[in-house]
Amino acid sequence: MENLRFNSQKENDRFSHRKKDYIKLHILLRIDQYEDYVVALSKSVSFLPFRREQHLYRVFPWTIDFNSREETSMATVWISLPRLSPDLFAKRSLLSMASAVGRPITIDKAT
């Protein structure tokens, strides 16, 4: 896993010098240690440094019908709750409200 982090950072640095409007990226990981597999899939989200910013990403198990040329049917959305009462600013309350739109995966670091 440590090698993956190092190599990912190296690739990100290489891409950051290119002028591209959009980079479509899928990474296939072959994990041979069950413990590493559990760690990779147990995190709801992770952050990857790219162009001096932290970008959110998710790991999904590969499926036989995966096609990198097709648009995914899932999307990650950011839900804003302006003027939310302070007594509702608890993790359980926030996740409950977010579940009205779909399956919540994380709460913003600033929250």
PDB file of C-alpha atoms in Angstrom:
ATOM      1  CA  MET A   1       0.000   0.000   0.000  1.00  0.00           C
ATOM      2  CA  GLU A   2       2.873   2.359   0.784  1.00  0.00           C
ATOM      3  CA  ASN A   3       4.311   1.770  -2.715  1.00  0.00           C
ATOM      4  CA  LEU A   4       0.938   2.617  -4.228  1.00  0.00           C
ATOM      5  CA  ARG A   5       0.858   5.934  -2.382  1.00  0.00           C
ATOM      6  CA  PHE A   6       4.386   6.794  -3.521  1.00  0.00           C
ATOM      7  CA  ASN A   7       3.775   5.806  -7.145  1.00  0.00           C
ATOM      8  CA  SER A   8       0.422   7.619  -7.231  1.00  0.00           C
ATOM      9  CA  GLN A   9       2.088  10.806  -6.024  1.00  0.00           C
ATOM     10  CA  LYS A  10       4.816  10.409  -8.657  1.00  0.00           C
ATOM     11  CA  GLU A  11       2.188   9.987 -11.402  1.00  0.00           C
ATOM     12  CA  ASN A  12       0.205  12.973 -10.113  1.00  0.00           C
ATOM     13  CA  ASP A  13       3.313  15.136 -10.259  1.00  0.00           C
ATOM     14  CA  ARG A  14       3.937  13.982 -13.832  1.00  0.00           C
ATOM     15  CA  PHE A  15       0.356  14.763 -14.920  1.00  0.00           C
ATOM     16  CA  SER A  16       0.287  18.157 -13.204  1.00  0.00           C
ATOM     17  CA  HIS A  17       2.791  19.509 -15.736  1.00  0.00           C
ATOM     18  CA  ARG A  18       0.625  18.599 -18.717  1.00  0.00           C
ATOM     19  CA  LYS A  19      -2.066  20.842 -20.077  1.00  0.00           C
ATOM     20  CA  LYS A  20      -5.214  18.749 -20.057  1.00  0.00           C
ATOM     21  CA  ASP A  21      -8.722  19.900 -19.359  1.00  0.00           C
ATOM     22  CA  TYR A  22      -9.821  16.487 -18.185  1.00  0.00           C
ATOM     23  CA  ILE A  23      -8.093  13.289 -17.192  1.00  0.00           C
ATOM     24  CA  LYS A  24     -10.308  10.217 -17.121  1.00  0.00           C
ATOM     25  CA  LEU A  25      -8.700   7.830 -14.706  1.00  0.00           C
ATOM     26  CA  HIS A  26      -9.469   4.326 -13.520  1.00  0.00           C
ATOM     27  CA  ILE A  27      -6.936   2.378 -11.520  1.00  0.00           C
ATOM     28  CA  LEU A  28      -7.082  -1.395 -11.261  1.00  0.00           C
ATOM     29  CA  LEU A  29      -5.442  -2.721  -8.113  1.00  0.00           C
ATOM     30  CA  ARG A  30      -4.647  -6.387  -7.678  1.00  0.00           C
ATOM     31  CA  ILE A  31      -4.414  -6.902  -3.942  1.00  0.00           C
ATOM     32  CA  ASP A  32      -3.022 -10.255  -2.856  1.00  0.00           C
ATOM     33  CA  GLN A  33      -3.182  -9.739   0.909  1.00  0.00           C
ATOM     34  CA  TYR A  34      -6.679 -10.011   2.385  1.00  0.00           C
ATOM     35  CA  GLU A  35      -5.823  -7.483   5.109  1.00  0.00           C
ATOM     36  CA  ASP A  36      -4.897  -4.869   2.480  1.00  0.00           C
ATOM     37  CA  TYR A  37      -8.136  -5.606   0.604  1.00  0.00           C
ATOM     38  CA  VAL A  38     -10.167  -5.024   3.765  1.00  0.00           C
ATOM     39  CA  VAL A  39      -8.327  -1.763   4.494  1.00  0.00           C
ATOM     40  CA  ALA A  40      -8.795  -0.492   0.917  1.00  0.00           C
ATOM     41  CA  LEU A  41     -12.532  -1.217   0.813  1.00  0.00           C
ATOM     42  CA  SER A  42     -13.390  -0.373   4.416  1.00  0.00           C
ATOM     43  CA  LYS A  43     -12.712   3.347   4.067  1.00  0.00           C
ATOM     44  CA  SER A  44     -15.749   5.233   2.859  1.00  0.00           C
ATOM     45  CA  VAL A  45     -13.550   7.800   1.118  1.00  0.00           C
ATOM     46  CA  SER A  46      -9.908   8.758   0.885  1.00  0.00           C
ATOM     47  CA  PHE A  47      -8.053  11.829  -0.288  1.00  0.00           C
ATOM     48  CA  LEU A  48      -5.401  11.912  -3.005  1.00  0.00           C
ATOM     49  CA  PRO A  49      -3.060  14.880  -3.445  1.00  0.00           C
ATOM     50  CA  PHE A  50      -3.273  16.226  -7.004  1.00  0.00           C
ATOM     51  CA  ARG A  51      -2.228  19.653  -8.252  1.00  0.00           C
ATOM     52  CA  ARG A  52      -1.567  20.820  -4.697  1.00  0.00           C
ATOM     53  CA  GLU A  53      -5.113  20.010  -3.589  1.00  0.00           C
ATOM     54  CA  GLN A  54      -6.683  17.044  -1.830  1.00  0.00           C
ATOM     55  CA  HIS A  55      -9.176  15.215  -4.046  1.00  0.00           C
ATOM     56  CA  LEU A  56     -11.780  12.800  -2.790  1.00  0.00           C
ATOM     57  CA  TYR A  57     -11.807   9.287  -4.227  1.00  0.00           C
ATOM     58  CA  ARG A  58     -13.515   5.967  -3.552  1.00  0.00           C
ATOM     59  CA  VAL A  59     -12.430   2.390  -4.038  1.00  0.00           C
ATOM     60  CA  PHE A  60     -14.916  -0.087  -5.496  1.00  0.00           C
ATOM     61  CA  PRO A  61     -14.501  -3.815  -6.001  1.00  0.00           C
ATOM     62  CA  TRP A  62     -14.162  -4.695  -9.676  1.00  0.00           C
ATOM     63  CA  THR A  63     -17.165  -6.324 -11.341  1.00  0.00           C
ATOM     64  CA  ILE A  64     -17.324  -8.429 -14.489  1.00  0.00           C
ATOM     65  CA  ASP A  65     -19.547  -5.879 -16.267  1.00  0.00           C
ATOM     66  CA  PHE A  66     -17.216  -2.900 -15.628  1.00  0.00           C
ATOM     67  CA  ASN A  67     -16.489  -0.896 -18.776  1.00  0.00           C
ATOM     68  CA  SER A  68     -14.159   2.102 -18.522  1.00  0.00           C
ATOM     69  CA  ARG A  69     -15.697   3.621 -21.669  1.00  0.00           C
ATOM     70  CA  GLU A  70     -19.165   3.835 -20.121  1.00  0.00           C
ATOM     71  CA  GLU A  71     -20.247   6.603 -17.813  1.00  0.00           C
ATOM     72  CA  THR A  72     -20.802   5.398 -14.267  1.00  0.00           C
ATOM     73  CA  SER A  73     -24.339   5.230 -12.908  1.00  0.00           C
ATOM     74  CA  MET A  74     -23.149   6.505  -9.517  1.00  0.00           C
ATOM     75  CA  ALA A  75     -22.198  10.039  -8.610  1.00  0.00           C
ATOM     76  CA  THR A  76     -20.785  11.640  -5.522  1.00  0.00           C
ATOM     77  CA  VAL A  77     -22.576  14.853  -4.565  1.00  0.00           C
ATOM     78  CA  TRP A  78     -21.854  17.507  -1.987  1.00  0.00           C
ATOM     79  CA  ILE A  79     -24.879  18.477   0.085  1.00  0.00           C
ATOM     80  CA  SER A  80     -24.940  21.924   1.669  1.00  0.00           C
ATOM     81  CA  LEU A  81     -27.209  22.613   4.634  1.00  0.00           C
ATOM     82  CA  PRO A  82     -27.160  26.398   5.135  1.00  0.00           C
ATOM     83  CA  ARG A  83     -28.491  27.808   8.397  1.00  0.00           C
ATOM     84  CA  LEU A  84     -28.636  24.351   9.962  1.00  0.00           C
ATOM     85  CA  SER A  85     -29.503  24.509  13.640  1.00  0.00           C
ATOM     86  CA  PRO A  86     -26.413  23.849  15.820  1.00  0.00           C
ATOM     87  CA  ASP A  87     -28.207  21.047  17.694  1.00  0.00           C
ATOM     88  CA  LEU A  88     -28.397  19.082  14.401  1.00  0.00           C
ATOM     89  CA  PHE A  89     -24.644  19.359  13.779  1.00  0.00           C
ATOM     90  CA  ALA A  90     -23.963  15.846  15.047  1.00  0.00           C
ATOM     91  CA  LYS A  91     -22.666  13.077  12.807  1.00  0.00           C
ATOM     92  CA  ARG A  92     -25.757  10.920  13.269  1.00  0.00           C
ATOM     93  CA  SER A  93     -28.142  13.779  12.411  1.00  0.00           C
ATOM     94  CA  LEU A  94     -26.145  14.843   9.364  1.00  0.00           C
ATOM     95  CA  LEU A  95     -25.950  11.292   7.994  1.00  0.00           C
ATOM     96  CA  SER A  96     -29.668  10.840   8.582  1.00  0.00           C
ATOM     97  CA  MET A  97     -30.507  13.996   6.604  1.00  0.00           C
ATOM     98  CA  ALA A  98     -28.126  13.047   3.791  1.00  0.00           C
ATOM     99  CA  SER A  99     -29.710   9.596   3.493  1.00  0.00           C
ATOM    100  CA  ALA A 100     -32.803  11.300   2.044  1.00  0.00           C
ATOM    101  CA  VAL A 101     -30.807  11.782  -1.184  1.00  0.00           C
ATOM    102  CA  GLY A 102     -28.838   8.521  -1.229  1.00  0.00           C
ATOM    103  CA  ARG A 103     -26.265   6.581   0.743  1.00  0.00           C
ATOM    104  CA  PRO A 104     -24.006   9.034   2.612  1.00  0.00           C
ATOM    105  CA  ILE A 105     -20.306   8.230   2.409  1.00  0.00           C
ATOM    106  CA  THR A 106     -18.611  10.878   4.523  1.00  0.00           C
ATOM    107  CA  ILE A 107     -18.905  14.199   6.289  1.00  0.00           C
ATOM    108  CA  ASP A 108     -16.709  17.055   5.078  1.00  0.00           C
ATOM    109  CA  LYS A 109     -13.490  17.583   7.030  1.00  0.00           C
ATOM    110  CA  ALA A 110     -14.537  21.141   7.887  1.00  0.00           C
ATOM    111  CA  THR A 111     -17.714  19.858   9.529  1.00  0.00           C
TER     112      THR A 111
END
